[in-house]
mmCIF file of C-alpha atoms in Angstrom:
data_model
loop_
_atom_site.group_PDB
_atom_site.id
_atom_site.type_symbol
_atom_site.label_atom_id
_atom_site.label_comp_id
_atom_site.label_asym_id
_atom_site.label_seq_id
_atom_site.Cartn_x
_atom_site.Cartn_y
_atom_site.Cartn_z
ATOM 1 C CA UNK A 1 31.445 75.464 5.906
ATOM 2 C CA UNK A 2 31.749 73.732 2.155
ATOM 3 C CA UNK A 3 29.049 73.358 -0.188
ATOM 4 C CA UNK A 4 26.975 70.895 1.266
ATOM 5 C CA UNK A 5 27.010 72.198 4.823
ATOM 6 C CA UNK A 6 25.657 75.525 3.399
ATOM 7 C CA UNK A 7 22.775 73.436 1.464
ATOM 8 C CA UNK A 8 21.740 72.093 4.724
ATOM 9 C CA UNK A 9 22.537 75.207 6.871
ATOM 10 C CA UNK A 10 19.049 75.384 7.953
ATOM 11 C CA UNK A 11 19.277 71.623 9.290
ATOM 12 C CA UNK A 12 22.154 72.501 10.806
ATOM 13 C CA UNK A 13 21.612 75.396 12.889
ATOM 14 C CA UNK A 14 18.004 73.322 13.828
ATOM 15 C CA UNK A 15 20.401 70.037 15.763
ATOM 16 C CA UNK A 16 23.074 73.023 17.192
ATOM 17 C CA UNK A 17 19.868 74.458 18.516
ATOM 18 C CA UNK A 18 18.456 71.329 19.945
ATOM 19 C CA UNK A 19 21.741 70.255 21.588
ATOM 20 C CA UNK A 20 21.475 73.386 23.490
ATOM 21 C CA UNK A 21 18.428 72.970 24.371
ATOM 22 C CA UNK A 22 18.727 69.682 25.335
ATOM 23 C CA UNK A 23 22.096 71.641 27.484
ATOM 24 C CA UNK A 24 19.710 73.398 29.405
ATOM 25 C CA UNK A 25 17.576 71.060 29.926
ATOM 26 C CA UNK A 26 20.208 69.098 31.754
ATOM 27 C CA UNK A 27 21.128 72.231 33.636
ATOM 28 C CA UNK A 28 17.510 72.339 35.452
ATOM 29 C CA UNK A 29 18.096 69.303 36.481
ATOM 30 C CA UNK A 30 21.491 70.030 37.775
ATOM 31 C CA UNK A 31 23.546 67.815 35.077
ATOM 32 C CA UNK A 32 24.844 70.277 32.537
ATOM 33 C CA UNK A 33 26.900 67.816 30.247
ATOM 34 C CA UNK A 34 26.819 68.645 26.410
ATOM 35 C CA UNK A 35 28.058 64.855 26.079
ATOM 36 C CA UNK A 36 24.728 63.825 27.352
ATOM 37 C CA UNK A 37 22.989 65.892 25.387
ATOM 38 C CA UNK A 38 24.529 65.333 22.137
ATOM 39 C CA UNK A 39 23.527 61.146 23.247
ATOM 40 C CA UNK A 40 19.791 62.693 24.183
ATOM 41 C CA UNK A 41 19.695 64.316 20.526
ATOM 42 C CA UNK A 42 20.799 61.192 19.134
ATOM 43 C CA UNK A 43 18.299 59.144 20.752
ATOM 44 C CA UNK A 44 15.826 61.216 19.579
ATOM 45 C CA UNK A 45 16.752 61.640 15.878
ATOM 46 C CA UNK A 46 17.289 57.676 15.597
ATOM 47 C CA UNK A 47 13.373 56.711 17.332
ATOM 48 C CA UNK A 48 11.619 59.401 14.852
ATOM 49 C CA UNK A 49 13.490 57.647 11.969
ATOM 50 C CA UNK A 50 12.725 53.881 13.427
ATOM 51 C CA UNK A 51 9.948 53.237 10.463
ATOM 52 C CA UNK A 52 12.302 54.259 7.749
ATOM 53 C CA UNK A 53 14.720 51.936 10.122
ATOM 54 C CA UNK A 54 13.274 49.113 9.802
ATOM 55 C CA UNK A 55 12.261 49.050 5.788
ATOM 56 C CA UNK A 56 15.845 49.882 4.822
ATOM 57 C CA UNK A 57 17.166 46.929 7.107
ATOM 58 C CA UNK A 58 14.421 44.643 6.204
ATOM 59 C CA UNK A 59 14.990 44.961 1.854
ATOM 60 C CA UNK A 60 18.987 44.897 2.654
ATOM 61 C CA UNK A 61 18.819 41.676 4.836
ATOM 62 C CA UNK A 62 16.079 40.269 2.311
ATOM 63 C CA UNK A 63 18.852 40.979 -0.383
ATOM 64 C CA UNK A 64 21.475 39.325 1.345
ATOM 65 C CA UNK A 65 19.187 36.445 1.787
ATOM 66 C CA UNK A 66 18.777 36.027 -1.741
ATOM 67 C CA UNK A 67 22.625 36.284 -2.963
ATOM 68 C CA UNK A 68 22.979 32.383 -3.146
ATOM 69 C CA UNK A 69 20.042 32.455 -5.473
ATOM 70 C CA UNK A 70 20.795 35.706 -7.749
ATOM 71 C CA UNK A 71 24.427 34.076 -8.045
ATOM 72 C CA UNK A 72 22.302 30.534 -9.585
ATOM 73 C CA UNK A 73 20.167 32.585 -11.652
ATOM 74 C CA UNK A 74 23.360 34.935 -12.784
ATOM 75 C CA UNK A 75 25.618 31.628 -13.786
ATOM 76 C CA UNK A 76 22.280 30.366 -15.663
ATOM 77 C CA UNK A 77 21.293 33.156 -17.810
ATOM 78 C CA UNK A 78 24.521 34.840 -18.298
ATOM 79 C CA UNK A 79 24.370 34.571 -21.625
ATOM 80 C CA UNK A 80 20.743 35.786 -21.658
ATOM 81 C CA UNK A 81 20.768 39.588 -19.839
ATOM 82 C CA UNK A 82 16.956 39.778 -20.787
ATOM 83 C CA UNK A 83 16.001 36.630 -19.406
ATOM 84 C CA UNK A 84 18.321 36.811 -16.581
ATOM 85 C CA UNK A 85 16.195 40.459 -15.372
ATOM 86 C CA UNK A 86 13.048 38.709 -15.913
ATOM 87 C CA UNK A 87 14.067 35.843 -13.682
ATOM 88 C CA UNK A 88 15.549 38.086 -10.776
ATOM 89 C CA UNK A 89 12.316 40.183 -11.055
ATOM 90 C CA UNK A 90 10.280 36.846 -10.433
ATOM 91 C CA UNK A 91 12.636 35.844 -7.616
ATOM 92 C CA UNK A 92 11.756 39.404 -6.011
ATOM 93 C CA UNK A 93 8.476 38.920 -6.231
ATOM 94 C CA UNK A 94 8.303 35.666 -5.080
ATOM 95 C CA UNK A 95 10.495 36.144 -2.110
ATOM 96 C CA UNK A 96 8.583 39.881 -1.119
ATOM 97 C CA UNK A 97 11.715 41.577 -1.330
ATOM 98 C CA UNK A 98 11.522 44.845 -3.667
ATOM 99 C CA UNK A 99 15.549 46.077 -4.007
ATOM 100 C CA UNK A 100 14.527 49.656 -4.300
ATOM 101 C CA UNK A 101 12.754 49.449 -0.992
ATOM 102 C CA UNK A 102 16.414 50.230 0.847
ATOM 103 C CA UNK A 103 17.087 52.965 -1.237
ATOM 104 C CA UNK A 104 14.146 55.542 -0.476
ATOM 105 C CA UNK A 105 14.758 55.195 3.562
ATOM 106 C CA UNK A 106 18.613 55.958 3.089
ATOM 107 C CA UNK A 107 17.953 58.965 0.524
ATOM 108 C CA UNK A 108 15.817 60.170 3.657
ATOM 109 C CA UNK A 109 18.288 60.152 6.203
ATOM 110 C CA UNK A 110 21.215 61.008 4.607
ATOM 111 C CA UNK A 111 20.492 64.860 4.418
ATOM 112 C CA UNK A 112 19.870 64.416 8.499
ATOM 113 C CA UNK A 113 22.888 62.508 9.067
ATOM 114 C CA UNK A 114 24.780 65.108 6.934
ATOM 115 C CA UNK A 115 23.238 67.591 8.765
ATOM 116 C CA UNK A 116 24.112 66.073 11.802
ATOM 117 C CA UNK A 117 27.517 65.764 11.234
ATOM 118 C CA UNK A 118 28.308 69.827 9.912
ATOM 119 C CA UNK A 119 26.249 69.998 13.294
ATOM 120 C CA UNK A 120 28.539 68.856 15.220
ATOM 121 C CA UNK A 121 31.957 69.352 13.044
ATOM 122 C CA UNK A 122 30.751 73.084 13.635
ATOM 123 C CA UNK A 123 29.398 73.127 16.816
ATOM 124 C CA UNK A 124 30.308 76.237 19.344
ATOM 125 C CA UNK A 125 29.991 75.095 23.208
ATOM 126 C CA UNK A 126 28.616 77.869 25.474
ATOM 127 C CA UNK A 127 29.081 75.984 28.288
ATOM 128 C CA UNK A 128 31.751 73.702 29.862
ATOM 129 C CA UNK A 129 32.378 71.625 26.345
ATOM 130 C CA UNK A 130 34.134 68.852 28.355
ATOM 131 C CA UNK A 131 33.009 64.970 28.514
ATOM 132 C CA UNK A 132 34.615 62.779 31.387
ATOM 133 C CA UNK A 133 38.108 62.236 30.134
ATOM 134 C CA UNK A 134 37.931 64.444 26.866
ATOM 135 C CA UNK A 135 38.478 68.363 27.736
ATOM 136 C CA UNK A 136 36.540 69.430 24.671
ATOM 137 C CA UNK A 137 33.696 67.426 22.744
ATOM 138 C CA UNK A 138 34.961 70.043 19.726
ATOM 139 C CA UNK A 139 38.563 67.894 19.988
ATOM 140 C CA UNK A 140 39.498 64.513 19.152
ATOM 141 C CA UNK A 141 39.594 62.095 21.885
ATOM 142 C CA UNK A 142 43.156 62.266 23.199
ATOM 143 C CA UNK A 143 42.990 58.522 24.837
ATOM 144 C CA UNK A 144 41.468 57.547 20.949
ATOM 145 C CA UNK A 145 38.821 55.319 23.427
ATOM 146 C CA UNK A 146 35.723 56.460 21.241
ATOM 147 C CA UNK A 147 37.164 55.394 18.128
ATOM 148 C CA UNK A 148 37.876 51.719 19.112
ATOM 149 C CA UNK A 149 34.340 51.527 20.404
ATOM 150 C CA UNK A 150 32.945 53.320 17.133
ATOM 151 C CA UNK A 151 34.414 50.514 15.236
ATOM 152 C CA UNK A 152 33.234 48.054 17.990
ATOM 153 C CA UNK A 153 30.082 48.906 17.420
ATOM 154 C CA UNK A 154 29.753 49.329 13.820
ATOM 155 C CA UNK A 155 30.928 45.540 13.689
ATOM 156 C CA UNK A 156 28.004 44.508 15.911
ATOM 157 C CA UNK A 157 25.655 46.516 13.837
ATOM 158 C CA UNK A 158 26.997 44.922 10.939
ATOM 159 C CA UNK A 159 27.328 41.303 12.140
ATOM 160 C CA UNK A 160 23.574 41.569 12.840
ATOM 161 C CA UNK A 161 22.053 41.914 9.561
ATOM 162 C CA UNK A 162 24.974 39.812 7.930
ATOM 163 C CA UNK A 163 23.663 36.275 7.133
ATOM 164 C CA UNK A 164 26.180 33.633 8.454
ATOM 165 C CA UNK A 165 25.965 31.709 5.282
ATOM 166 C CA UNK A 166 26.303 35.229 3.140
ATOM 167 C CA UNK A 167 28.803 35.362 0.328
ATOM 168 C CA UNK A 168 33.138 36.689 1.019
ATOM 169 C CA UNK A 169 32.063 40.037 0.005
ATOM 170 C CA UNK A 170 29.310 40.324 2.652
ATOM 171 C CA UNK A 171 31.894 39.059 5.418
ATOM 172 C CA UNK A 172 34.555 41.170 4.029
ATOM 173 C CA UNK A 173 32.473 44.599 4.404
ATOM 174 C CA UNK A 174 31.516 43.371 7.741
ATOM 175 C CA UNK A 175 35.316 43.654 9.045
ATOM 176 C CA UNK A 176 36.755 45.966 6.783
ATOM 177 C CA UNK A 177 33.743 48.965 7.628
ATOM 178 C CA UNK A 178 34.242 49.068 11.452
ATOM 179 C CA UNK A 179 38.079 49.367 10.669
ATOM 180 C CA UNK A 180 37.212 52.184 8.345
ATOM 181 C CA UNK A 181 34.726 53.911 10.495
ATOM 182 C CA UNK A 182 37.669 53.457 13.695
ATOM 183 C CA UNK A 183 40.216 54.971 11.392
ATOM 184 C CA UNK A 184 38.356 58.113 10.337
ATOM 185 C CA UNK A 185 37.356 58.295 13.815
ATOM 186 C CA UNK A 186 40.596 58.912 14.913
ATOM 187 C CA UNK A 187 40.444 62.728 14.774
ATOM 188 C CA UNK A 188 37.457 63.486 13.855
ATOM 189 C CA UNK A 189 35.780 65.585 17.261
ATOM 190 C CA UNK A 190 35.027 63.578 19.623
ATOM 191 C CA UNK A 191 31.510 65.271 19.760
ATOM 192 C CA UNK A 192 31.090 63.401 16.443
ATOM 193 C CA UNK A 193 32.350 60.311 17.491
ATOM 194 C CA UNK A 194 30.053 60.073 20.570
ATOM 195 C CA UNK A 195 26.828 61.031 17.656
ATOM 196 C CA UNK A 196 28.174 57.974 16.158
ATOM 197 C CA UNK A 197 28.637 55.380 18.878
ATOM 198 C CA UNK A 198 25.045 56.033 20.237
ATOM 199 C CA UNK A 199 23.548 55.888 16.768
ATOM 200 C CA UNK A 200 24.705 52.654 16.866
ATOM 201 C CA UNK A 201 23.876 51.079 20.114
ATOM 202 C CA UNK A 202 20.228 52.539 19.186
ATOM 203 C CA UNK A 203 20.257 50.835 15.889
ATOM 204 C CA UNK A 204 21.609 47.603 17.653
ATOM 205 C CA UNK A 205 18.913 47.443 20.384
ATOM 206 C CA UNK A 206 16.311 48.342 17.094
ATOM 207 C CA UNK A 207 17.180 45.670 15.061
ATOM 208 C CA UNK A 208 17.471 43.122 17.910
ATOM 209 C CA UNK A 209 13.776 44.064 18.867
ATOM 210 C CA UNK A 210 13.365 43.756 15.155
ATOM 211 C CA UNK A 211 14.453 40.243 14.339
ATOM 212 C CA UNK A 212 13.990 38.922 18.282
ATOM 213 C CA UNK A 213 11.157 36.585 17.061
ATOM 214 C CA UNK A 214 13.487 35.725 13.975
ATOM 215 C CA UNK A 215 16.159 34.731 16.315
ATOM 216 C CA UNK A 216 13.985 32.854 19.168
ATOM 217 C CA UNK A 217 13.101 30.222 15.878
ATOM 218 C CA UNK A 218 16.473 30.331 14.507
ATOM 219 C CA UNK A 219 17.372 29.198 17.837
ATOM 220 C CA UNK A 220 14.629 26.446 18.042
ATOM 221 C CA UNK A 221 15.718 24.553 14.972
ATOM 222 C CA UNK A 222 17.280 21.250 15.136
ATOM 223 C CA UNK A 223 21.298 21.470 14.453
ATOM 224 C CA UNK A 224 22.255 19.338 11.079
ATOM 225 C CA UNK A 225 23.902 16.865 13.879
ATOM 226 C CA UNK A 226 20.067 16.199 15.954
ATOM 227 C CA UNK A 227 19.145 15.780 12.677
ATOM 228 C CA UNK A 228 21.634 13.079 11.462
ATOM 229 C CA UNK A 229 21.143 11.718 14.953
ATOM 230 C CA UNK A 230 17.531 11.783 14.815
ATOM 231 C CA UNK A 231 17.473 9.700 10.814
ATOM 232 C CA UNK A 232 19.945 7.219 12.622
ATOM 233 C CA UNK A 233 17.421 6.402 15.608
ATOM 234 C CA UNK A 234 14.165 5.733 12.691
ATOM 235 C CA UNK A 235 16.603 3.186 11.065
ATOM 236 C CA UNK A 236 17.120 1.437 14.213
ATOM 237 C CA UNK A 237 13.796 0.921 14.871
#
């Protein structure tokens, strides 16, 4: 184990312990399947960190909102740094968005999600380590299926909280991370891999339930073409 996996040894050893617990658990009921409870461990980790979930998602979408604008205010004052910072401060304020706000949540969960993964890199299976068509969970996934649906689902995560009228560079990292993610993915363990994919179909489902009101109205407003149709009809009267 490097340096940072021996900083967080303590983490470490706490998720190995909980996955075979979780192992166990599953054996009373007559499933033993480390798989399932490396998906069980996930679950959990990602529902006790839903309130940091949703402020880091919130201030990054709230950013994104605001590109169009900061990109104005940018041309306008580029000349004027001073001005230009007192201007994006007001445009904060006024819009409720604070751009630190994203920052705290992630400086949280990275130490578990580093954990995690050393976790799981490290992991020793005392029982059958094996996961449908995988023979080890400690291996890479011979058929490479996880990969392809790690970056499947990275790109839904990412498509969600990506505005559609957000700037090239927004759209670019939306494509280019879930072929990063799918690459590195390739042979990493697939016990890893699996940590990943259900991380994100829980952070999916969260920010769906998140932005499902958001969405319904989104849904409700009249396209530009009701609209033009709607002007034509009040000049025909």
């Amino acid at each position: 184990m490097d340096f940072f996996g021996s900083l967080l040894n303590p983490f470490v050893h706490l998720f190995q312990t909980g996955i075979n617990v979780l192992y166990e658990f599953l054996s009373g009921l007559g499933f033993p399947n480390y798989g399932f409870a490396i998906i069980l461990l996930t679950i959990i980790i990602k529902m006790a960190l839903y309130p940091l979930t949703v402020k880091q998602i919130k201030s990054m979408k709230g950013l994104q909102e605001l590109q169009p604008k900061m990109k104005k205010l940018q041309e306008q004052y580029k000349n004027n740094p001073q001005v230009l910072q007192q201007e994006m401060a007001k445009l904060y304020e006024s819009a409720g968005v604070n751009p630190l706000a994203g920052c705290l949540p992630l400086l949280v969960q990275m130490p578990i999600l580093m954990a995690i993964y050393y976790a799981l890199r490290d992991m020793t299976y005392e029982g059958d380590p094996s996961f449908f068509w995988i023979a080890s969970l400690s291996e890479a996934d011979p058929l490479h299926i996880l990969p392809i649906v790690s970056a499947l689902t990275t790109y839904v995560v990412s498509a969600q909280t990506t505005p559609k009228d957000g700037g090239g560079q927004a759209k670019m990292m939306m494509y280019m991370m879930p072929v990063f993610i799918g690459w590195i993915s390739w042979n990493f363990a697939a016990g890893l891999v699996l940590y990943w994919i259900t991380m994100n179909f829980v952070q999916g489902l969260q920010q769906w339930w998140m932005y499902r009101g958001e969405n319904k109205n989104e849904s409700q407003k009249p396209s530009n073409k009701e609209k033009d149709n709607g002007k034509g009809k009040k000049k025909g009267k």
